[in-house]
Coordinates of C-alpha atoms and ligand atoms in Angstrom, one line a residue:
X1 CA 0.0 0.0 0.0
X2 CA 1.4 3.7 -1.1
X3 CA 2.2 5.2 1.6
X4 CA 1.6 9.3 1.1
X5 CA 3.1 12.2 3.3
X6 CA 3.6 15.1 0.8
X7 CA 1.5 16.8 -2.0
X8 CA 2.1 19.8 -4.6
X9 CA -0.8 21.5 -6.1
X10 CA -0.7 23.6 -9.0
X11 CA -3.1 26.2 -9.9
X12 CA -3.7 27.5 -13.7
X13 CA -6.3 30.2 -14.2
X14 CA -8.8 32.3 -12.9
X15 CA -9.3 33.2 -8.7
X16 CA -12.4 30.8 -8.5
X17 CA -9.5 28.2 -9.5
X18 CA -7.4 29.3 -6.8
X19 CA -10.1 29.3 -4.1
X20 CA -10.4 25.8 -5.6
X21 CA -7.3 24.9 -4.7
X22 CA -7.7 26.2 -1.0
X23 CA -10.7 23.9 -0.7
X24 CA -8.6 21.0 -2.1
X25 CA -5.2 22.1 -0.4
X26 CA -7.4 21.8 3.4
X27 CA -9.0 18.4 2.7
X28 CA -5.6 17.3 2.2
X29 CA -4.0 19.1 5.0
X30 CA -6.7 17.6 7.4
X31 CA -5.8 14.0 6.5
X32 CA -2.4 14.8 7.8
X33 CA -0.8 15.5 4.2
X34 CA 2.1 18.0 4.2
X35 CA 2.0 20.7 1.3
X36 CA 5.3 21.6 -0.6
X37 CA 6.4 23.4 -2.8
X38 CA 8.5 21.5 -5.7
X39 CA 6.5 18.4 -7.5
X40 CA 9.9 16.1 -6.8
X41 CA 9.5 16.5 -3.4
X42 CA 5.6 15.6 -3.7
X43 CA 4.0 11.8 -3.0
X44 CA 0.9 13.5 -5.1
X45 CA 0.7 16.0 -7.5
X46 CA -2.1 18.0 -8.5
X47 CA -3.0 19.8 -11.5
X48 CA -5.8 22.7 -11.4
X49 CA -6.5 23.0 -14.6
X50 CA -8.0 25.7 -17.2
X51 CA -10.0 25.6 -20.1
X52 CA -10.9 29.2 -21.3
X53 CA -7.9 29.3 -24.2
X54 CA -6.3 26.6 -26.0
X55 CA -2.8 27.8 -24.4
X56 CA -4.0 27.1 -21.2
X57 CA -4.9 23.4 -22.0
X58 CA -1.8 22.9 -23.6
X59 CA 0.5 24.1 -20.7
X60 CA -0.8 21.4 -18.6
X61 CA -0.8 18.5 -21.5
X62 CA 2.9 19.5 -21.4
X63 CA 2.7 18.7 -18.0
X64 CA 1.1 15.5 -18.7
X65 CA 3.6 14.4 -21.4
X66 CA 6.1 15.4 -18.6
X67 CA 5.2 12.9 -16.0
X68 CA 4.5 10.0 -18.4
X69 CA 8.3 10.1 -18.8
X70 CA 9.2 9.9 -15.0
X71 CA 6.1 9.3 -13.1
X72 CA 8.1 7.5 -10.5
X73 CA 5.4 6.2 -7.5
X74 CA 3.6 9.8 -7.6
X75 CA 0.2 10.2 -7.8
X76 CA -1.0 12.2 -10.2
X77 CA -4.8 14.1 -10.4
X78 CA -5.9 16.8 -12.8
X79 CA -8.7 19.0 -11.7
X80 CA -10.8 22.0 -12.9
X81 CA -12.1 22.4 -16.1
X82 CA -10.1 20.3 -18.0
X83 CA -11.2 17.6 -15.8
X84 CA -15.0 18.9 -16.6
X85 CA -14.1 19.2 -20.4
X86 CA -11.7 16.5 -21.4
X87 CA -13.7 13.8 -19.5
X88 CA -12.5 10.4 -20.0
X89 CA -10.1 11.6 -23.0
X90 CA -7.2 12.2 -20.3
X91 CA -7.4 9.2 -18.7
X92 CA -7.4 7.6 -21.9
X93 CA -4.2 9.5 -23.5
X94 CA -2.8 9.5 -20.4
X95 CA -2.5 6.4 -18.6
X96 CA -0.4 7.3 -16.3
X97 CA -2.8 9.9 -15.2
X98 CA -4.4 8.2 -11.8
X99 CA -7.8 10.8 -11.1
X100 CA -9.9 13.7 -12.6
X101 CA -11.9 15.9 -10.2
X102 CA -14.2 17.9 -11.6
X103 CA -15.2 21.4 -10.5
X104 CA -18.7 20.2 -8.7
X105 CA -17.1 17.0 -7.2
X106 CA -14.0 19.4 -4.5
X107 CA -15.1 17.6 -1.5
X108 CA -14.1 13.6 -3.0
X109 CA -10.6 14.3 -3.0
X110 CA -10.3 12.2 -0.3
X111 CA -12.4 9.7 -1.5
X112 CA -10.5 9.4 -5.1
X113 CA -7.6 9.0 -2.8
X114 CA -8.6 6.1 -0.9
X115 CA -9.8 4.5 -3.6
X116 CA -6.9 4.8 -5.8
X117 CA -4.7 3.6 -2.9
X118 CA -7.1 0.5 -2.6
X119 CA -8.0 -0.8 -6.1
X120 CA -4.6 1.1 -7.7
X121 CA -6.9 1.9 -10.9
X122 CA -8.2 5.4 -12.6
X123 CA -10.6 7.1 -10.7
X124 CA -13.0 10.0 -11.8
X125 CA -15.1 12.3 -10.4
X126 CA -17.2 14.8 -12.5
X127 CA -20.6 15.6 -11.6
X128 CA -22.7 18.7 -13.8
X129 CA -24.7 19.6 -10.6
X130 CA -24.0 21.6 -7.8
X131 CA -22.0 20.0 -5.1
X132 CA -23.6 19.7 -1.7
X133 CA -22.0 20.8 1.1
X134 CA -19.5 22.9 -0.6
X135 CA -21.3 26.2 0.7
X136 CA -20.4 25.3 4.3
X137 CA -16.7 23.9 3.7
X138 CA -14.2 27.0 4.6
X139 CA -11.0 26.6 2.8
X140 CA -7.8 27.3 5.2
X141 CA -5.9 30.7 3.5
X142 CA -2.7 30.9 3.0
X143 CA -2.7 35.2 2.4
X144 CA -3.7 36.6 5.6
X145 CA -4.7 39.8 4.8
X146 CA -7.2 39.0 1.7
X147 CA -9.4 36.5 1.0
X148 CA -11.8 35.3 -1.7
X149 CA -15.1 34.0 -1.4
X150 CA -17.1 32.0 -3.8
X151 CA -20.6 33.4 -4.0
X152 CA -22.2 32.1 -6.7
X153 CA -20.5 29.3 -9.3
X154 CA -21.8 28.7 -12.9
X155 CA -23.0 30.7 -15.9
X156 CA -25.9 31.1 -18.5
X157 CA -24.6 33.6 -20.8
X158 CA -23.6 31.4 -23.0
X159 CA -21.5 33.5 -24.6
X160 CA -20.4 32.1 -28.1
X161 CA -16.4 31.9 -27.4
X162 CA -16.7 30.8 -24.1
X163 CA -16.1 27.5 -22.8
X164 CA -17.3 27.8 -18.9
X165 CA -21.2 27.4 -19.3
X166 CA -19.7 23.6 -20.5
X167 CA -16.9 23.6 -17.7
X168 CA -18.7 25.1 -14.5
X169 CA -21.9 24.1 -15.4
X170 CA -25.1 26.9 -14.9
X171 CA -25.3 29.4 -12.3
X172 CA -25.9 28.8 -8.5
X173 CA -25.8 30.9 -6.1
X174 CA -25.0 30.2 -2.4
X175 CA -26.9 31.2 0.2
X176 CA -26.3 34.5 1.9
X177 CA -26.4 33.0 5.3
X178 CA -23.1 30.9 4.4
X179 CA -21.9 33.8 2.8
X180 CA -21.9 35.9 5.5
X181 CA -20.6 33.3 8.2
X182 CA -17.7 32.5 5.7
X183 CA -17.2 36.6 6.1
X184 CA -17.1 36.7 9.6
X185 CA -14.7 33.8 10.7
X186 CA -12.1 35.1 8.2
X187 CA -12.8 38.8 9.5
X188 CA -12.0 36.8 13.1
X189 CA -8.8 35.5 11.0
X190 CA -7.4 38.9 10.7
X191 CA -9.0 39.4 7.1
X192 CA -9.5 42.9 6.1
X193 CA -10.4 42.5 2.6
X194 CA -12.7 40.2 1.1
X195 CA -13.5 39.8 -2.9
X196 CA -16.7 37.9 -3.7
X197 CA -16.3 35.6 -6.5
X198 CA -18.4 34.3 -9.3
X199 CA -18.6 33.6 -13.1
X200 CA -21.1 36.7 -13.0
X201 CA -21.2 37.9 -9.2
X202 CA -24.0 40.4 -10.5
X203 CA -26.3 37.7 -11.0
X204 CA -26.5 36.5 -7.4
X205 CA -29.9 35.4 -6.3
X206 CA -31.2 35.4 -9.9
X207 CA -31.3 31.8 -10.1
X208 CA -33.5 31.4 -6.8
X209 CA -37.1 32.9 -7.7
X210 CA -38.5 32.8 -4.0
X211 CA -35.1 34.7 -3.0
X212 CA -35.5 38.2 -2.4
X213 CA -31.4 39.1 -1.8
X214 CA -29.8 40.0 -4.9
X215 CA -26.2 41.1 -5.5
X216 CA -26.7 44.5 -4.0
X217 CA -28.7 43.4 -0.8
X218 CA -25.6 40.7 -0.5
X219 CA -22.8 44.0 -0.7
X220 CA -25.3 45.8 2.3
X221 CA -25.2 42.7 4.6
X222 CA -21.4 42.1 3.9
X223 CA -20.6 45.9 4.5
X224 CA -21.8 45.2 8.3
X225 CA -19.5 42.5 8.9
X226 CA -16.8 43.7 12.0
X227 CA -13.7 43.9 11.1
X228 CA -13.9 43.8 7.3
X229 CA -12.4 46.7 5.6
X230 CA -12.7 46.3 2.2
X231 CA -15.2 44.4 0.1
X232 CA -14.3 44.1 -4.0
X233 CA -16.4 41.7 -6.5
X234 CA -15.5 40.1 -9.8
X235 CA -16.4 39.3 -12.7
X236 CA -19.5 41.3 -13.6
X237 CA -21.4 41.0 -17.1
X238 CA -22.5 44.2 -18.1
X239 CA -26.0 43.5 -18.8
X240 CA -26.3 43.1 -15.6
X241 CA -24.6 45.8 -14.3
X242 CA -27.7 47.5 -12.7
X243 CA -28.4 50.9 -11.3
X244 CA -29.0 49.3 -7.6
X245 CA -25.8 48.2 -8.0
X246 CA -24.1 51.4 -8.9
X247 CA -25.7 53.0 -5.9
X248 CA -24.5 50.0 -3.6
X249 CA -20.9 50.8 -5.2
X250 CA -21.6 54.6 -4.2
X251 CA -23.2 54.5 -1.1
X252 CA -21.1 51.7 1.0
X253 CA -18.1 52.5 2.7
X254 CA -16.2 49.1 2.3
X255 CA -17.3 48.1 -1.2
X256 CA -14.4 49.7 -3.2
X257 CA -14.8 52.1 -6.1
X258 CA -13.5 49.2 -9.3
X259 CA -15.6 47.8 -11.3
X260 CA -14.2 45.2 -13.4
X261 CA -16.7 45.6 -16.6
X262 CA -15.5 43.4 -19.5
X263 CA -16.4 44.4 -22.6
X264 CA -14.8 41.7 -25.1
X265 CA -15.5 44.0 -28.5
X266 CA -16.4 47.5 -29.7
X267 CA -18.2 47.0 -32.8
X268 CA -21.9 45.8 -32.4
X269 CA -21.3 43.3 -35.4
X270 CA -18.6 41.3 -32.9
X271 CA -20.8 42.1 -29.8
X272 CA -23.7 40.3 -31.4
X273 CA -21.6 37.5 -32.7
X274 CA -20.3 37.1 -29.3
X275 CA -23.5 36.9 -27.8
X276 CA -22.8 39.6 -25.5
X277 CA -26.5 40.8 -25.4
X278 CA -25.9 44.7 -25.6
X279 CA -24.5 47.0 -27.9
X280 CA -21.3 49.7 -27.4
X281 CA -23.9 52.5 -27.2
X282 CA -25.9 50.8 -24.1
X283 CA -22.1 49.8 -22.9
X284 CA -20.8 53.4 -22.8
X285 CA -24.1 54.8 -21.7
X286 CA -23.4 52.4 -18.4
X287 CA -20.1 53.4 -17.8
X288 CA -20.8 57.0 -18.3
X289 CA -23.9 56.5 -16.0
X290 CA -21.4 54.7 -13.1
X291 CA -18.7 57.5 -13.5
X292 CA -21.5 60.4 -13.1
X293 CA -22.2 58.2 -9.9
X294 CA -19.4 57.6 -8.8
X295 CA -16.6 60.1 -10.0
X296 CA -13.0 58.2 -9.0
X297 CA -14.3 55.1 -9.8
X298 CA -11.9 52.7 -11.4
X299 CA -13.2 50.7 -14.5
X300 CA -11.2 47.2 -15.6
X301 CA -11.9 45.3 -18.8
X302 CA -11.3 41.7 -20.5
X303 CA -11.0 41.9 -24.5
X304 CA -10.9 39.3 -27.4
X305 CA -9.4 40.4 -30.9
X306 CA -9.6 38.2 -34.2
X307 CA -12.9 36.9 -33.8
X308 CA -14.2 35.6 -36.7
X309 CA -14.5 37.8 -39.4
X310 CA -13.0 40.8 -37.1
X311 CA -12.8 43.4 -40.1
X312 CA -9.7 46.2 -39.8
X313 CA -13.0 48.8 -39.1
X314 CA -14.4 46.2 -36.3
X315 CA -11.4 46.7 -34.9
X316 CA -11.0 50.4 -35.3
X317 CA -14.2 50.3 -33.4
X318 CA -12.8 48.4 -30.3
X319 CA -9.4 51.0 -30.2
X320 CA -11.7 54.2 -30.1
X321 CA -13.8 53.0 -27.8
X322 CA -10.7 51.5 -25.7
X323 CA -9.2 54.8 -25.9
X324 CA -12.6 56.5 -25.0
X325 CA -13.1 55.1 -21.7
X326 CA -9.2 55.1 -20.6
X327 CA -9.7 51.5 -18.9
X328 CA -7.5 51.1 -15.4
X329 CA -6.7 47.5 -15.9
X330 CA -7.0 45.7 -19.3
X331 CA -6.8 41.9 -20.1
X332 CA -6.1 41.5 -23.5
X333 CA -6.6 38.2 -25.2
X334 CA -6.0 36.7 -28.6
X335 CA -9.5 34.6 -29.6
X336 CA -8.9 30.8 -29.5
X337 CA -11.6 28.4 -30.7
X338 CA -13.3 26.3 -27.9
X339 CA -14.7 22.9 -28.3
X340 CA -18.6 22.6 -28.8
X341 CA -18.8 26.4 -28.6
X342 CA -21.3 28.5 -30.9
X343 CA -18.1 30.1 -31.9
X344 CA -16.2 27.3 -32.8
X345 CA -18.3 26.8 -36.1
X346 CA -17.2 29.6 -37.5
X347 CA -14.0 30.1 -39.4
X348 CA -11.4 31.7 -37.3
X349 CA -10.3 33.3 -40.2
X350 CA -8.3 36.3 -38.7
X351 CA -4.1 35.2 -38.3
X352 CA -2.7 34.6 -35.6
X353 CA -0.1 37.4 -37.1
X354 CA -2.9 40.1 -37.0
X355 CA -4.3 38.7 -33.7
X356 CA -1.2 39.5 -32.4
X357 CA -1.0 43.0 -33.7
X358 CA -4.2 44.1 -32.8
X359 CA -3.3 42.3 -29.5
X360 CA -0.3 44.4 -28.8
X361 CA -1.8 47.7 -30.5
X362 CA -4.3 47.7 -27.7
X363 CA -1.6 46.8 -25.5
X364 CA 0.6 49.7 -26.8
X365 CA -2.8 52.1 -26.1
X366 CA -3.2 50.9 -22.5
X367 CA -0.1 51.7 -21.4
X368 CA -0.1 55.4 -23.3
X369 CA -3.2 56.2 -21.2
X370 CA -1.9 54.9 -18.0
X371 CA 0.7 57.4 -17.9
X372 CA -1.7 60.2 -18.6
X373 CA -3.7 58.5 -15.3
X374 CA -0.8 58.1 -13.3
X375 CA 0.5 61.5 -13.8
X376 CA -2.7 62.8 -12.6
X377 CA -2.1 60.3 -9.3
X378 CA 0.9 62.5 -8.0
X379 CA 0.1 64.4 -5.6
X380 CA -3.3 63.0 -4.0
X381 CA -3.3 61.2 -1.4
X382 CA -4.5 57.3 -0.9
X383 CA -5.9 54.9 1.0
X384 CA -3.4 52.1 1.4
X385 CA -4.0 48.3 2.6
X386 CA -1.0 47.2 3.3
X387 CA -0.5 43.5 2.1
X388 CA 3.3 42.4 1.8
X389 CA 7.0 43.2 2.3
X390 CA 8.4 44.0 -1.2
X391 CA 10.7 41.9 -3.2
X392 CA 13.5 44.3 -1.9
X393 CA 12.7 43.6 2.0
X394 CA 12.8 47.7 2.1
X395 CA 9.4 49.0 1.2
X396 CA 5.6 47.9 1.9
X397 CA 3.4 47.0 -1.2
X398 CA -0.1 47.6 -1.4
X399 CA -3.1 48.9 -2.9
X400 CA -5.6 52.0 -3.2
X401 CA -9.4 51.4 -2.9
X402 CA -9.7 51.8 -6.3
X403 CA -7.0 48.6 -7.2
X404 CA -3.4 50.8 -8.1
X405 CA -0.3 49.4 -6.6
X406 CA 1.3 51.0 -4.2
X407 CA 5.2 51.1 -2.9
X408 CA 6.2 53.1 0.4
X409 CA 8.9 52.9 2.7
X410 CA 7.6 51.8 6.4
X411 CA 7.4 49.8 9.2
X412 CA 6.5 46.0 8.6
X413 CA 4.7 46.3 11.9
X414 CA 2.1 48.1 8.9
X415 CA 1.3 44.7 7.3
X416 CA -2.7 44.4 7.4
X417 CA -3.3 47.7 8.2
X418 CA -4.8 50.5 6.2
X419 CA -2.5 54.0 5.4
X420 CA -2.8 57.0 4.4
X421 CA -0.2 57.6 1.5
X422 CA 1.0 60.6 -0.7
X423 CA 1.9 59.8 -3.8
X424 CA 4.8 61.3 -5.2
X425 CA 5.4 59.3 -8.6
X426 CA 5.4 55.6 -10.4
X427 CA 7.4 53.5 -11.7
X428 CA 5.5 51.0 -14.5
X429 CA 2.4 50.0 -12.9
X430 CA 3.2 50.8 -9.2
X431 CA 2.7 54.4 -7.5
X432 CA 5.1 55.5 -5.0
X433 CA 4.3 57.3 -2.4
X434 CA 5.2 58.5 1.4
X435 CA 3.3 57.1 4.5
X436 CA 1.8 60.3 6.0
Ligands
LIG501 N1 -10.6 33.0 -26.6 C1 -10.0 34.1 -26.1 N2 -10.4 34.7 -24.9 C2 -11.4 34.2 -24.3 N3 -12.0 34.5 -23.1 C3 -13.0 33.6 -22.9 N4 -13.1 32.7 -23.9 C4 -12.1 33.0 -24.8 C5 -11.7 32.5 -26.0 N5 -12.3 31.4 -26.5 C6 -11.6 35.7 -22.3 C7 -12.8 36.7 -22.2 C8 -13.2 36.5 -20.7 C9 -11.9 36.1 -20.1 C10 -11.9 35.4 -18.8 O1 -11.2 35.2 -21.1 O2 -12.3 37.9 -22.4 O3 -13.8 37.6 -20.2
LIG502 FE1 -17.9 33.0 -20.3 FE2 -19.7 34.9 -21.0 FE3 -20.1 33.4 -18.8 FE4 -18.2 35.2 -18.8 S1 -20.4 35.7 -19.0 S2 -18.0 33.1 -18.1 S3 -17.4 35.2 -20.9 S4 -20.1 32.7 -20.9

């Protein structure tokens, strides 16, 4: 029988993967299994997997083709969505691959474990529904300043590119009640700042007709908890992007002023392709609406370029409005075809050459405006929660309420607390400042 002391997990992807990860990383931890951190060291190793672009997968098939060469007497799981998406595939190409876990089915690791030890054969576990029990299962945190939660997991947009609706399954949100508890013992924890998690956090409660706490009554009950400082949310679909929530985002003194607000495209031919349900006009009329609300109000974004048939005006589109709205942070992505998607039976007809220039053109834009934003920085003075020692063991690192980094010279003793800062320049994509 194997005997197993160690494990290493490895997280690709988005924070609900990481949170993942927590969830997985206790179970073990509380069946005496020591965490480390290099896979040699490691009796199992862990993959947390990603699905949303075709790089992802590949990075941990490399992986794969890796251990298949010197597997040794590890154990060896994938989890996430490739677990949700490839199915029985792995095991098959890769039979020295020992479990999948899917993205419903966190609270079996142990399980897959025992039984893999016992009968030494593959094991899987991939259910499409909700998992039980996973609401009232709080992960262990390794930061212990901030923490996320998982409020609601799933989505129904079905957008045509994307690949989650297949990999996360649709949306369900967890009851507040949990919520809230899962708030308060990491407030006890030392937690100041908490970011509520979700495929589309702004469709909290939608899925539960007889519920009457949406998204924004969720931000009022959170913005009571003791000893939180800061509450942040992500990701949010634009459609449902409401007033309510705007004024929440206003009117609460812990809910911090950034709103990440993807908007894939700017050209309503793409949009519509996309299925993203609005057009730029009713996009821009939002924004406009949140910043008359809400005047220092940060605004992030998620883009694709080369969608199919992504004409040089389409794009031209996407750049002025990009340049329009001068977006604080900008994910910028190349379109990759997903499996079984509505997207993925159209041509992707745009090269990879021009995907990459339009990729680094926006790129190029981003930073250009950041300067103008950051020059405008020096001189105010922010709201700092301190989060870490930086790299050169001098300064404290940081951020505002509204998500800029931030580098000051101070006391350690200032970890977890919040400062008042003067900014005085920046340096790439980090202000500098003095603690006041
Ligand atoms: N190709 C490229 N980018 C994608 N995204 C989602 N699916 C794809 C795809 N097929 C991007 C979107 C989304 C972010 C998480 O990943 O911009 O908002
Ligand atoms: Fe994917 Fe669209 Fe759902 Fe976001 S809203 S997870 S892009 S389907």
């Amino acid at each position: 029988m194997k005997i197993l002391n160690t494990f290493y997990i490895r997280t690709y992807g988005c924070q609900m993967n990481e949170l993942d990860s927590e969830i997985i990383s206790t179970q073990l931890e509380m069946r005496n299994l020591k965490k480390v951190s290099e896979e040699e060291e490691a009796d199992i190793i862990i993959l947390n997997t990603c699905s949303i672009r075709d790089l992802s997968e590949k990075k941990v098939l490399g992986k794969l083709f890796e251990y298949k060469k010197d597997k040794k007497d590890k154990i060896i799981g994938v989890c996430g969505c490739m677990a949700m998406n490839q199915k029985d595939k792995l095991l098959k190409k890769f039979p020295h691959l020992d479990f999948i876990l899917g993205t419903n089915n966190l609270l079996d690791i142990n399980k897959i474990l025992d039984d893999i030890i016992q009968k030494n054969t593959q094991e899987k576990k991939i259910d499409l529904n909700y998992e039980i029990g996973i609401e009232n299962f709080f992960a262990k945190r390794e930061n212990k300043i901030k923490a996320s939660i998982s409020i609601i997991r799933g989505c129904n947009n079905f957008c045509s590119y994307c690949i989650v609706p297949q990999t996360r399954g649709r949306e369900v949100s967890r009851d507040s009640n949990s919520i809230i508890k899962e708030a308060s013992h990491l407030a006890n924890q030392g937690i100041k700042e908490i970011t509520l998690l979700g495929q589309n956090v702004n469709s909290y409660g939608l899925d539960k007709p007889n519920s009457k706490i949406l998204f924004p009554d969720l931000l009022y009950m959170l913005d009571k908890v003791d000893g939180i400082e800061r509450i942040r949310f992500m990701t949010s679909h634009p459609k449902d992007i409401t007033k309510d929530l705007m004024l929440a985002l206003r009117d609460l003194k812990k809910v911090c002023e950034f709103v990440h607000f993807p908007m894939q495209a700017g050209s309503n031919k793409i949009l519509k392709a996309m299925r993203r349900t609005y057009t730029k006009e009713h996009y821009l009329e939002k924004i406009n609406f949140l910043k008359s609300l809400i005047p220092n109000v940060t605004i992030g974004t998620d883009i694709i370029v080369g969608f199919p048939n992504e004409s040089d005006e389409d794009f031209d589109e996407t750049y002025k409005l990009f340049d329009e709205i001068k977006f604080d942070t900008a994910f910028i992505f190349a379109y990759s075809p997903r499996q079984n998607t509505l997207a993925s039976r159209y041509d992707d007809n745009i090269s990879n050459t021009l995907k990459q220039q339009r990729l680094q053109k926006l790129l190029k834009l981003f930073h250009k405006n950041l300067k103008t934003k950051y020059d405008k920085l020096i001189g105010t003075k922010q709201e700092v929660l301190v989060e870490r020692l930086n790299k050169d063991k001098k300064s404290l690192k940081g951020r505002t309420r509204t998500f800029e980094k931030v580098l000051f010279a101070a006391d350690p003793k200032l970890i977890g607390s919040l400062q008042i800062v003067d900014i005085k320049n920046f340096s790439h994509q980090t202000l500098i400042g003095e603690l006041i």
